[in-house]
Coordinates of C-alpha atoms and ligand atoms in Angstrom, one line a residue:
X1 CA 104.2 12.7 67.4
X2 CA 102.9 10.3 64.8
X3 CA 99.8 8.2 65.5
X4 CA 97.3 5.9 63.9
X5 CA 93.6 6.1 64.6
X6 CA 91.9 2.8 63.8
X7 CA 88.2 3.2 63.0
X8 CA 87.4 6.7 61.6
X9 CA 83.7 6.8 62.7
X10 CA 82.3 9.6 65.0
X11 CA 84.9 9.1 67.7
X12 CA 87.9 8.2 65.6
X13 CA 87.6 11.0 63.0
X14 CA 87.1 13.7 65.7
X15 CA 90.1 12.2 67.6
X16 CA 92.2 12.3 64.4
X17 CA 91.1 15.9 63.5
X18 CA 91.8 17.2 66.9
X19 CA 95.1 15.5 67.3
X20 CA 96.1 16.9 63.9
X21 CA 95.0 20.4 65.1
X22 CA 97.5 20.0 68.0
X23 CA 100.3 19.3 65.5
X24 CA 100.4 15.5 65.5
X25 CA 100.7 13.5 62.3
X26 CA 97.7 11.2 62.0
X27 CA 96.9 8.3 59.8
X28 CA 93.3 7.2 59.9
X29 CA 92.5 3.6 59.1
X30 CA 89.2 2.1 58.3
X31 CA 88.2 -1.2 56.7
X32 CA 85.2 0.5 55.2
X33 CA 86.6 1.4 51.8
X34 CA 83.7 3.7 50.9
X35 CA 84.3 5.8 54.1
X36 CA 88.1 6.0 53.3
X37 CA 87.3 6.9 49.7
X38 CA 85.0 9.7 50.8
X39 CA 87.5 11.0 53.4
X40 CA 90.3 10.9 50.8
X41 CA 88.1 12.9 48.4
X42 CA 87.7 15.5 51.2
X43 CA 84.1 14.7 52.4
X44 CA 83.1 13.8 55.9
X45 CA 80.2 11.4 55.3
X46 CA 78.1 12.5 58.3
X47 CA 77.1 15.7 60.0
X48 CA 79.1 17.1 63.0
X49 CA 79.5 20.8 63.4
X50 CA 83.1 22.1 62.6
X51 CA 84.4 18.6 61.8
X52 CA 84.6 19.1 58.1
X53 CA 86.5 22.4 58.5
X54 CA 89.0 20.8 61.0
X55 CA 89.5 17.8 58.8
X56 CA 90.1 20.0 55.7
X57 CA 92.6 22.1 57.7
X58 CA 94.5 18.9 58.9
X59 CA 94.6 17.5 55.4
X60 CA 95.8 20.8 53.9
X61 CA 98.6 21.0 56.4
X62 CA 99.6 17.4 55.6
X63 CA 98.7 16.2 59.1
X64 CA 95.9 13.7 58.2
X65 CA 95.9 10.9 55.7
X66 CA 93.7 7.8 55.4
X67 CA 94.3 4.1 54.5
X68 CA 92.7 0.7 54.6
X69 CA 96.1 -1.0 55.1
X70 CA 97.4 -1.8 58.6
X71 CA 101.1 -1.9 57.7
X72 CA 100.9 1.5 56.1
X73 CA 98.9 2.9 59.1
X74 CA 101.3 1.6 61.7
X75 CA 104.5 2.5 59.9
X76 CA 106.6 4.7 62.2
X77 CA 103.8 5.6 64.6
X78 CA 104.3 5.9 68.4
X79 CA 100.6 5.4 69.4
X80 CA 97.7 3.5 67.9
X81 CA 94.2 4.5 69.0
X82 CA 91.4 1.8 68.8
X83 CA 88.2 3.7 67.9
X84 CA 86.1 0.9 66.5
X85 CA 82.4 0.3 67.4
X86 CA 81.3 -1.8 70.4
X87 CA 77.6 -2.5 69.5
X88 CA 75.3 -3.9 72.1
X89 CA 74.4 -7.5 71.9
X90 CA 71.0 -9.0 72.8
X91 CA 72.1 -9.8 76.4
X92 CA 73.1 -6.1 77.0
X93 CA 76.9 -6.7 76.9
X94 CA 79.0 -4.9 74.2
X95 CA 80.3 -6.9 71.3
X96 CA 84.1 -6.6 71.7
X97 CA 85.0 -8.7 68.7
X98 CA 86.0 -5.6 66.6
X99 CA 88.3 -4.4 69.3
X100 CA 89.9 -7.8 69.5
X101 CA 90.2 -8.0 65.8
X102 CA 92.0 -4.7 65.6
X103 CA 94.3 -5.7 68.5
X104 CA 95.3 -8.8 66.5
X105 CA 95.9 -6.8 63.3
X106 CA 98.1 -4.3 65.2
X107 CA 100.2 -7.1 66.6
X108 CA 100.6 -8.8 63.2
X109 CA 101.5 -5.6 61.3
X110 CA 103.5 -3.4 63.8
X111 CA 107.2 -3.5 63.2
X112 CA 108.1 -1.8 66.5
X113 CA 106.6 -1.6 70.0
X114 CA 103.6 0.6 70.2
X115 CA 101.4 2.2 72.8
X116 CA 97.9 0.8 72.0
X117 CA 95.2 3.0 73.3
X118 CA 91.6 1.9 73.8
X119 CA 89.4 4.9 73.0
X120 CA 86.2 3.0 72.3
X121 CA 84.0 2.7 75.4
X122 CA 84.7 -0.7 76.8
X123 CA 83.9 -2.5 80.1
X124 CA 86.5 -2.6 82.9
X125 CA 89.1 -5.3 82.3
X126 CA 89.0 -5.0 78.5
X127 CA 92.5 -3.7 78.6
X128 CA 93.7 -7.0 80.0
X129 CA 92.0 -8.8 77.1
X130 CA 93.7 -6.5 74.6
X131 CA 97.0 -7.1 76.2
X132 CA 96.4 -10.8 76.1
X133 CA 95.5 -10.7 72.4
X134 CA 98.5 -8.6 71.5
X135 CA 100.8 -11.0 73.5
X136 CA 99.3 -14.1 71.9
X137 CA 99.6 -12.7 68.3
X138 CA 103.1 -11.4 69.0
X139 CA 104.2 -14.8 70.4
X140 CA 102.7 -16.6 67.4
X141 CA 104.2 -14.3 64.8
X142 CA 107.4 -13.2 66.5
X143 CA 106.2 -9.7 66.8
X144 CA 106.8 -6.9 69.3
X145 CA 105.5 -6.5 72.9
X146 CA 103.1 -3.6 73.0
X147 CA 101.7 -1.6 75.9
X148 CA 98.0 -0.9 76.5
X149 CA 96.4 2.3 77.6
X150 CA 92.8 3.4 78.4
X151 CA 92.1 7.0 77.3
X152 CA 88.3 7.4 77.3
X153 CA 86.6 10.1 75.3
X154 CA 83.8 12.3 76.8
X155 CA 82.7 13.9 73.6
X156 CA 79.1 14.6 72.8
X157 CA 77.7 14.5 69.3
X158 CA 77.0 18.0 68.1
X159 CA 79.7 19.5 70.2
X160 CA 82.4 16.8 69.7
X161 CA 85.1 19.2 68.5
X162 CA 84.6 21.6 71.3
X163 CA 84.5 18.8 73.9
X164 CA 87.7 17.3 72.4
X165 CA 89.7 20.5 72.0
X166 CA 88.6 21.9 75.3
X167 CA 87.7 18.9 77.5
X168 CA 86.7 19.1 81.2
X169 CA 89.5 16.6 81.9
X170 CA 91.8 14.2 80.2
X171 CA 91.8 10.7 81.6
X172 CA 94.7 8.3 80.9
X173 CA 95.0 4.9 82.4
X174 CA 98.3 3.1 82.0
X175 CA 100.3 0.5 83.8
X176 CA 103.9 1.6 83.1
X177 CA 105.9 4.8 83.4
X178 CA 106.8 4.6 79.8
X179 CA 103.2 4.5 78.5
X180 CA 102.3 7.3 80.9
X181 CA 105.2 9.4 79.5
X182 CA 104.2 8.8 75.9
X183 CA 100.6 9.8 76.6
X184 CA 101.6 12.9 78.6
X185 CA 103.7 14.0 75.6
X186 CA 100.8 13.4 73.2
X187 CA 98.5 15.6 75.3
X188 CA 101.1 18.3 76.2
X189 CA 100.0 20.6 73.3
X190 CA 96.4 20.4 74.5
X191 CA 97.4 21.0 78.1
X192 CA 99.5 24.0 77.2
X193 CA 96.7 25.4 75.2
X194 CA 93.7 24.6 77.4
X195 CA 95.1 23.6 80.9
X196 CA 92.4 21.2 82.1
X197 CA 93.0 18.5 84.8
X198 CA 95.1 15.5 83.6
X199 CA 94.0 12.4 85.5
X200 CA 96.6 9.6 85.4
X201 CA 95.4 6.2 86.7
X202 CA 95.8 2.6 86.1
X203 CA 94.1 1.0 83.1
X204 CA 91.1 -0.5 85.0
X205 CA 90.3 2.7 86.8
X206 CA 90.3 4.7 83.6
X207 CA 87.9 2.2 82.0
X208 CA 85.6 2.5 85.0
X209 CA 85.7 6.3 85.0
X210 CA 84.1 6.3 81.5
X211 CA 81.2 3.9 82.4
X212 CA 80.6 5.6 85.8
X213 CA 80.5 9.0 84.1
X214 CA 78.0 8.1 81.4
X215 CA 75.8 6.0 83.8
X216 CA 75.7 8.8 86.3
X217 CA 74.6 11.3 83.6
X218 CA 71.9 8.9 82.4
X219 CA 70.8 8.4 86.0
X220 CA 70.5 12.2 86.4
X221 CA 68.2 12.3 83.3
X222 CA 66.1 9.4 84.6
X223 CA 65.9 11.0 88.0
X224 CA 64.4 14.2 86.6
X225 CA 62.1 12.3 84.3
X226 CA 60.7 10.5 87.4
X227 CA 60.3 13.9 89.1
X228 CA 58.5 15.0 86.0
X229 CA 55.9 12.2 86.4
X230 CA 55.3 13.3 90.0
X231 CA 55.0 17.0 88.9
X232 CA 52.4 16.0 86.4
X233 CA 50.4 14.2 89.1
X234 CA 50.9 16.8 91.7
X235 CA 50.3 19.8 89.5
X236 CA 53.9 21.2 89.9
X237 CA 56.4 22.4 87.3
X238 CA 59.5 20.3 86.6
X239 CA 61.5 23.0 84.9
X240 CA 61.3 25.2 88.0
X241 CA 62.2 22.3 90.1
X242 CA 65.3 21.5 87.9
X243 CA 66.3 25.2 87.8
X244 CA 66.2 25.5 91.6
X245 CA 67.9 22.2 92.1
X246 CA 70.6 23.3 89.6
X247 CA 71.5 26.4 91.6
X248 CA 72.9 24.1 94.2
X249 CA 76.5 23.8 93.0
X250 CA 76.7 20.3 94.4
X251 CA 73.9 19.2 91.9
X252 CA 74.3 21.5 88.9
X253 CA 71.6 22.2 86.3
X254 CA 73.2 20.2 83.4
X255 CA 71.4 17.0 82.4
X256 CA 68.3 17.9 84.4
X257 CA 66.1 18.5 81.3
X258 CA 63.1 16.2 81.6
X259 CA 61.8 14.9 78.3
X260 CA 61.7 11.9 76.1
X261 CA 64.6 10.2 77.8
X262 CA 68.1 9.6 76.6
X263 CA 69.1 8.0 73.3
X264 CA 72.1 8.0 71.1
X265 CA 75.0 5.5 70.6
X266 CA 76.3 5.9 74.1
X267 CA 74.0 6.2 77.1
X268 CA 71.6 3.3 76.4
X269 CA 74.5 1.0 75.5
X270 CA 76.8 2.1 78.3
X271 CA 74.1 1.8 81.0
X272 CA 73.3 -1.8 79.8
X273 CA 77.0 -2.6 79.6
X274 CA 77.7 -1.3 83.1
X275 CA 74.9 -3.4 84.5
X276 CA 76.2 -6.4 82.7
X277 CA 79.9 -6.1 83.7
X278 CA 78.8 -5.3 87.3
X279 CA 76.8 -8.5 87.4
X280 CA 79.7 -10.5 85.9
X281 CA 81.9 -9.2 88.7
X282 CA 79.3 -10.2 91.2
X283 CA 77.4 -6.9 91.9
X284 CA 73.8 -6.3 91.1
X285 CA 73.6 -2.6 90.0
X286 CA 69.9 -2.4 90.6
X287 CA 70.0 1.4 90.5
X288 CA 71.0 1.4 86.9
X289 CA 68.3 -1.1 86.0
X290 CA 65.8 1.5 87.4
X291 CA 67.5 4.2 85.3
X292 CA 66.9 2.1 82.2
X293 CA 63.3 1.3 83.2
X294 CA 62.4 5.0 83.7
X295 CA 64.0 5.8 80.4
X296 CA 61.8 3.2 78.6
X297 CA 58.8 4.7 80.4
X298 CA 59.7 8.2 79.2
X299 CA 59.7 7.0 75.6
X300 CA 56.2 5.6 76.0
X301 CA 54.8 8.8 77.5
X302 CA 53.9 10.7 74.2
X303 CA 51.6 8.0 72.9
X304 CA 50.0 7.5 76.3
X305 CA 49.2 11.3 76.3
X306 CA 48.1 11.3 72.7
X307 CA 45.5 8.6 73.4
X308 CA 44.3 10.5 76.5
X309 CA 43.8 13.7 74.4
X310 CA 42.6 12.2 71.1
X311 CA 41.0 8.9 72.2
X312 CA 41.7 6.7 69.1
X313 CA 44.8 7.5 67.2
X314 CA 44.2 5.3 64.1
X315 CA 43.7 7.2 60.9
X316 CA 44.6 10.5 62.6
X317 CA 47.2 12.8 61.0
X318 CA 50.0 13.2 63.6
X319 CA 52.9 15.6 63.0
X320 CA 56.1 14.4 64.6
X321 CA 58.8 17.1 65.0
X322 CA 62.3 15.7 65.2
X323 CA 63.8 12.3 64.8
X324 CA 67.5 12.9 65.7
X325 CA 68.3 11.6 69.2
X326 CA 69.1 15.3 70.2
X327 CA 69.5 18.6 68.3
X328 CA 72.8 19.3 66.5
X329 CA 73.2 15.9 65.0
X330 CA 71.6 13.7 62.2
X331 CA 72.2 10.6 64.3
X332 CA 69.1 8.5 64.9
X333 CA 70.7 5.6 66.8
X334 CA 68.5 4.7 69.7
X335 CA 66.6 7.9 69.1
X336 CA 63.5 8.0 71.4
X337 CA 61.6 9.3 68.4
X338 CA 62.0 5.9 66.7
X339 CA 59.9 4.3 69.4
X340 CA 57.3 7.0 69.2
X341 CA 56.9 6.7 65.5
X342 CA 56.9 2.9 65.6
X343 CA 54.1 3.0 68.3
X344 CA 52.1 5.5 66.3
X345 CA 52.3 3.4 63.2
X346 CA 51.3 0.3 65.2
X347 CA 48.2 2.2 66.3
X348 CA 47.3 3.1 62.7
X349 CA 48.2 6.8 62.8
X350 CA 49.3 8.6 59.6
X351 CA 52.6 10.1 60.6
X352 CA 54.1 13.3 59.0
X353 CA 57.7 13.5 60.1
X354 CA 60.0 16.5 60.0
X355 CA 63.6 16.9 61.0
X356 CA 66.0 19.5 59.6
X357 CA 68.9 17.0 59.0
X358 CA 68.0 13.4 60.0
X359 CA 65.2 12.3 57.6
X360 CA 67.6 10.6 55.2
X361 CA 68.6 8.2 58.0
X362 CA 65.0 6.9 58.5
X363 CA 63.5 7.0 55.0
X364 CA 64.0 3.3 54.3
X365 CA 62.8 2.3 57.8
X366 CA 59.2 3.7 57.3
X367 CA 57.8 3.5 53.8
X368 CA 54.4 4.5 55.1
X369 CA 55.5 7.8 56.8
X370 CA 55.2 11.1 55.0
X371 CA 58.6 12.8 55.1
X372 CA 58.2 16.6 55.2
X373 CA 60.8 19.0 53.9
X374 CA 59.4 21.9 55.9
X375 CA 58.0 22.0 59.4
X376 CA 54.8 23.8 58.3
X377 CA 54.1 21.1 55.8
X378 CA 54.1 18.5 58.7
X379 CA 51.9 20.7 60.8
X380 CA 49.3 21.8 58.2
X381 CA 46.0 20.0 58.9
X382 CA 47.5 17.6 61.5
X383 CA 45.2 16.5 64.4
X384 CA 48.0 16.8 66.8
X385 CA 51.8 17.4 67.1
X386 CA 54.4 15.6 69.1
X387 CA 57.8 17.1 69.6
X388 CA 60.6 14.6 69.8
X389 CA 63.8 16.7 69.3
X390 CA 64.1 20.2 70.6
X391 CA 65.5 21.9 67.5
X392 CA 65.6 25.7 67.7
X393 CA 63.4 26.2 64.7
X394 CA 60.5 24.5 66.5
X395 CA 60.8 26.8 69.5
X396 CA 60.4 29.7 67.0
X397 CA 56.9 28.7 66.0
X398 CA 54.4 30.9 67.9
X399 CA 51.2 29.5 69.5
X400 CA 49.2 31.6 67.1
X401 CA 50.9 30.1 64.0
X402 CA 50.6 26.6 65.4
X403 CA 46.9 27.3 65.9
X404 CA 46.5 28.3 62.3
X405 CA 48.3 25.2 61.0
X406 CA 46.9 22.4 63.1
X407 CA 43.4 20.9 62.5
X408 CA 42.9 20.3 66.2
X409 CA 44.6 22.4 68.9
X410 CA 46.4 19.4 70.5
X411 CA 50.0 19.4 71.5
X412 CA 52.1 16.6 73.1
X413 CA 55.4 18.5 73.9
X414 CA 57.7 15.7 74.9
X415 CA 60.8 17.9 74.9
X416 CA 59.3 21.1 76.5
X417 CA 60.0 23.0 73.3
X418 CA 57.1 25.5 74.0
X419 CA 55.7 27.1 77.1
X420 CA 52.8 25.0 78.3
X421 CA 51.2 28.1 79.8
X422 CA 51.5 30.0 76.5
X423 CA 49.9 27.2 74.6
X424 CA 47.0 26.9 77.1
X425 CA 46.4 30.6 76.8
X426 CA 46.2 30.3 73.0
X427 CA 43.4 27.6 73.5
X428 CA 45.5 24.4 73.1
X429 CA 44.9 21.2 74.9
X430 CA 48.5 20.4 75.9
X431 CA 50.5 17.6 77.5
X432 CA 53.9 19.0 78.4
X433 CA 56.5 16.9 80.2
X434 CA 56.5 17.7 84.0
X435 CA 53.7 20.2 84.0
X436 CA 50.1 19.8 85.2
X437 CA 48.2 17.5 82.9
X438 CA 44.7 18.8 82.0
Ligands
UDX501 C1 77.1 11.3 75.7 C2 78.0 11.9 76.8 O1 77.5 13.2 77.1 C3 79.5 12.0 76.3 O2 80.3 12.5 77.4 C4 79.9 10.6 75.9 O3 81.3 10.6 75.5 C5 79.0 10.0 74.8 O4 77.7 10.0 75.3 P1 75.9 12.1 73.4 O5 75.4 10.7 73.4 O6 76.5 12.7 72.2 O7 77.1 12.2 74.6 O8 74.8 13.1 73.9 P2 74.3 13.9 75.2 O9 74.4 15.3 74.9 O10 75.0 13.4 76.4 O11 72.8 13.4 75.3 C6 72.4 12.0 75.4 C7 70.9 11.9 75.4 O12 70.4 12.4 76.6 C8 70.2 12.6 74.3 O13 69.1 11.8 73.8 C9 69.6 13.9 75.0 O14 68.4 14.3 74.4 C10 69.3 13.3 76.4 N1 69.3 14.3 77.5 C11 70.4 15.0 77.8 C12 68.1 14.5 78.2 O15 67.1 13.9 77.9 N2 68.1 15.5 79.2 C13 69.2 16.2 79.5 O16 69.2 17.0 80.4 C14 70.4 16.0 78.8

């Protein structure tokens, strides 16, 4: 099939590359000319494992091309995916003006009826608004009547290609037989290759599945972070609690890693958006407000511990390891480390920051921070270290080497990178998430 992907950011480009890998002809559109220029020149302008290779393959096979022009993008396509951003506004609701603007452009430029797919994460009932916008534009300009589908993505940064090529499920919400038929045909190569559940619903249900899934996973993380606080107070070990809980197949071990809380472009925004749309519909989703509160508390934990262990933090040299919101990505959007570094700087600490891939994304934000190309450079002579992202290379540092590098034997391990027991045995004073605080 031939399709257009509108907005070739993280979600859009992965969608385009994976659809091309399954033999579809894809035109990627973006209004950001520098992004389109970069992609046309063959360079993916951000880091995502395997994406560059898949994009190269698609381009070499003639299955992916890019444009900034709507008429060109929509020429002869069966399906148009909307993959533009839905950034959070001050009141917690997502800004849907980019989605509406794309819907208007589709209606103005399409020369035949299309299936318009919302891929961006949007609140329930956004499909109705897209349909309304398409209809108004079509009536105004004598255009075609298009159909609207919700097809949420469940891809994680760092494993986006794997998650898209081999998903746990495909969810498609449509309100007509025809739209369901088109989407089923689009996903048939994936289903033949991978054979996962294909969940066909109406549009509103599909929209809700996405918000409910992300809010549930965020709640799982906040739940274990709350348990971690109790473990610290009671002298128990949260990792053993999580492991034992996880053996229960009804619970599962995934997303029970206590730490610095969730960040990234999805969970914080989606939790807020779900609270907001629920309130708009007349339901107070108090449980999610608590999920959000516990997450904020988790991000304040490292500085609280550091003050406990060092007393005053001002003028101390503090090594911060990791700024990406999780390993495997250079994305720093809503990264918990940002709050940690901001708080350290507010307290007058001298911050030495290391991250294997994400430093370029924060250099301009903090002129006063020392950006360290190597992890040992950050640690050498520091009065304490805080771990904010659990990169493998940090786990490989032995307690003995850490002891040689640090000026004081003080560790705040906010991602449980190291064994608290091992550090204590090596003479460290350590605050480790969810283990007894000494
Ligand atoms: C998430 C969803 O997983 C994905 O399905 C959706 O489509 C987009 O949002 P992503 O934001 O890429 O994906 O990252 P994810 O791996 O889910 O992690 C989100 C945050 O939660 C990270 O900051 C991570 O460090 C944190 N996390 C995750 C924990 O603190 N503990 C865990 O056990 C798991």
